[in-house]
């Protein structure tokens, strides 16, 4: 997100760096490109890293510059930040609340209320970190998702001035202080990346090093800060850093430094994509490249004739409101008119975001930022922001005001949102190693259901059949996100490593099992998770053999091929002892999602007028046929859900006058499964 640091004395040509505003423009254009066309600008998200470096550079330059002149005041610092950030933020938050009131369903508006409140107190990154998970909604359904980076910067602004002030007052070398924090943060970043902790992208501790890199550059450029009399006792580091390092400008001039920086950013754009775990080591190219471009100065060829171009400079000046507006408009565009969210629509929304950004900068930001009655303005701004926080909390506590006209009209859709208590009525038991599974009764287990959440979703039907006397005692050994295939893993699901061995342990400890149903979200693993992704938080499954990984997303699709062979082999082994049923997958599509069924929210229509059926995907139909062949080769039976869910190749998404069949875009809701899905009814009835 755009840095919010105000270049002091912009009128002073010696102080103002137009090339930095141009660099801001490049950064925001990369981010917008990624959001508007992720398949073309696959690494545009590195624009955020450019912003972080710029922010760390300018904020440190301003703070330590004032400290060295005994002019730094906390009140003045935070007042300038508030005048710069809060007006545009307040406007966007209120706009989001208004659009949400008109066009969002109850749970959606409740969620938005939470994020309006979080955005007002700058904790959006923490909220989104806690929301990352297997059932996390896709990014476009979160209108305030881009505020995660604002949260990191504001947390930095809260911590950084106090940290620098303490270091300065304690006569501690300011450069060493910053270096230590930067190294610690970078180390945490590498640790989190290596362990592939989900959500690390949003964590402040894994991002502060990027701001710290800019801060180190600010110190490096202002050696006079270390010449102050209070630092006479600290000479060794200064000597090492500034006196012994000599650069011969005849050999390496600033133009070369600028070009090297540009090359590093270009390298990031070419090599970084949504498949890598980011930031990690990958972010170094962008961060170092940005540092070098800033260090090269405003008079190099690139900086003076490209980055200082008037068009780029002006985009840089409006980059903050532009960053805020573009994502809000794109997100609401996808939510409100999912069927019409074409590339052309996205371009139009981006154009509107430029218009809104210009209006915000010209008529909101500038008048408040440069107002004469600063104290009055600041009090008003803080009060309004507090009211916006209360506004968001009120929405959240009132469950999104479900009696609003729009929400009330589609209340049947809302009933499906939280319908996912798949193990209701089951008991929990433990294996000898402490892992748990669920059973319909404490009797001997006769049939085992094995797989992921696409097997779990049938729990309510099995419980119903058991209680009605139509099914023998069953057990569910399932883990969401884990395919029941040996040697197939995803590093974001470390529990998958022991999944197959625990299945074998479960079968050994339940020797009365006679039949096995094995299923999974085959469409996920072999279609969605084997294609190009537009979200760097997505999973990355692979088949592993002799410590060599064959990723599902690779162009060769070798991982997919090997995993299917492994599935066939595994089912063949199970079939030697058990009667095995391979459960084929249910259809998946965005248009099954209750949140997207409306299609065009600009027109308030009755659910009866919405199509109850949609065509099945040819790819999913083809995959089903391939899995049938695997079952036949493995001496197993198959259970074809399409026979029940897609009669005549038209898949059911609404029933009984508007009740959704699905909980989201891929999971059948228990309320539907319990009474409507009869695919298992005849495989193991009680005598």
PDB file of N, CA, C and O in Angstrom, residues 58 80 125 135 200 231 359 371 425 592:
ATOM      1  N   UNK A  58      11.462   7.273   4.413  1.00  0.00           N
ATOM      2  CA  UNK A  58      11.011   8.642   4.658  1.00  0.00           C
ATOM      3  C   UNK A  58      10.672   8.888   6.121  1.00  0.00           C
ATOM      4  O   UNK A  58      10.978   9.949   6.670  1.00  0.00           O
ATOM      5  N   UNK A  80       0.487  14.895  12.017  1.00  0.00           N
ATOM      6  CA  UNK A  80       0.746  14.877  10.575  1.00  0.00           C
ATOM      7  C   UNK A  80       0.314  13.549   9.950  1.00  0.00           C
ATOM      8  O   UNK A  80      -0.230  13.516   8.861  1.00  0.00           O
ATOM      9  N   UNK A 125      -4.654  -6.398   9.439  1.00  0.00           N
ATOM     10  CA  UNK A 125      -3.742  -7.501   9.156  1.00  0.00           C
ATOM     11  C   UNK A 125      -3.896  -8.626  10.176  1.00  0.00           C
ATOM     12  O   UNK A 125      -3.822  -9.812   9.839  1.00  0.00           O
ATOM     13  N   UNK A 135     -11.442 -22.955   4.978  1.00  0.00           N
ATOM     14  CA  UNK A 135     -12.741 -22.471   4.545  1.00  0.00           C
ATOM     15  C   UNK A 135     -12.753 -20.964   4.344  1.00  0.00           C
ATOM     16  O   UNK A 135     -13.801 -20.332   4.312  1.00  0.00           O
ATOM     17  N   UNK A 200       1.362 -15.856   7.187  1.00  0.00           N
ATOM     18  CA  UNK A 200       2.553 -15.066   7.519  1.00  0.00           C
ATOM     19  C   UNK A 200       2.635 -13.789   6.687  1.00  0.00           C
ATOM     20  O   UNK A 200       3.284 -12.828   7.085  1.00  0.00           O
ATOM     21  N   UNK A 231      27.825  11.034  20.524  1.00  0.00           N
ATOM     22  CA  UNK A 231      28.248   9.748  20.012  1.00  0.00           C
ATOM     23  C   UNK A 231      29.762   9.597  19.971  1.00  0.00           C
ATOM     24  O   UNK A 231      30.270   8.694  19.329  1.00  0.00           O
ATOM     25  N   UNK A 359     -10.501  12.923  -6.808  1.00  0.00           N
ATOM     26  CA  UNK A 359     -11.457  13.721  -6.045  1.00  0.00           C
ATOM     27  C   UNK A 359     -11.102  13.721  -4.557  1.00  0.00           C
ATOM     28  O   UNK A 359     -11.164  14.758  -3.883  1.00  0.00           O
ATOM     29  N   UNK A 371      -4.517  22.392   6.276  1.00  0.00           N
ATOM     30  CA  UNK A 371      -5.385  23.361   6.957  1.00  0.00           C
ATOM     31  C   UNK A 371      -4.599  24.157   7.992  1.00  0.00           C
ATOM     32  O   UNK A 371      -3.623  23.679   8.576  1.00  0.00           O
ATOM     33  N   UNK A 425     -24.426 -35.439  16.340  1.00  0.00           N
ATOM     34  CA  UNK A 425     -24.979 -36.754  16.652  1.00  0.00           C
ATOM     35  C   UNK A 425     -23.951 -37.859  16.698  1.00  0.00           C
ATOM     36  O   UNK A 425     -24.278 -39.008  17.009  1.00  0.00           O
ATOM     37  N   UNK A 592     -22.484 -22.087  -7.234  1.00  0.00           N
ATOM     38  CA  UNK A 592     -23.154 -22.869  -6.199  1.00  0.00           C
ATOM     39  C   UNK A 592     -23.134 -22.130  -4.855  1.00  0.00           C
ATOM     40  O   UNK A 592     -23.944 -22.407  -3.973  1.00  0.00           O
TER      41      UNK A 592
END
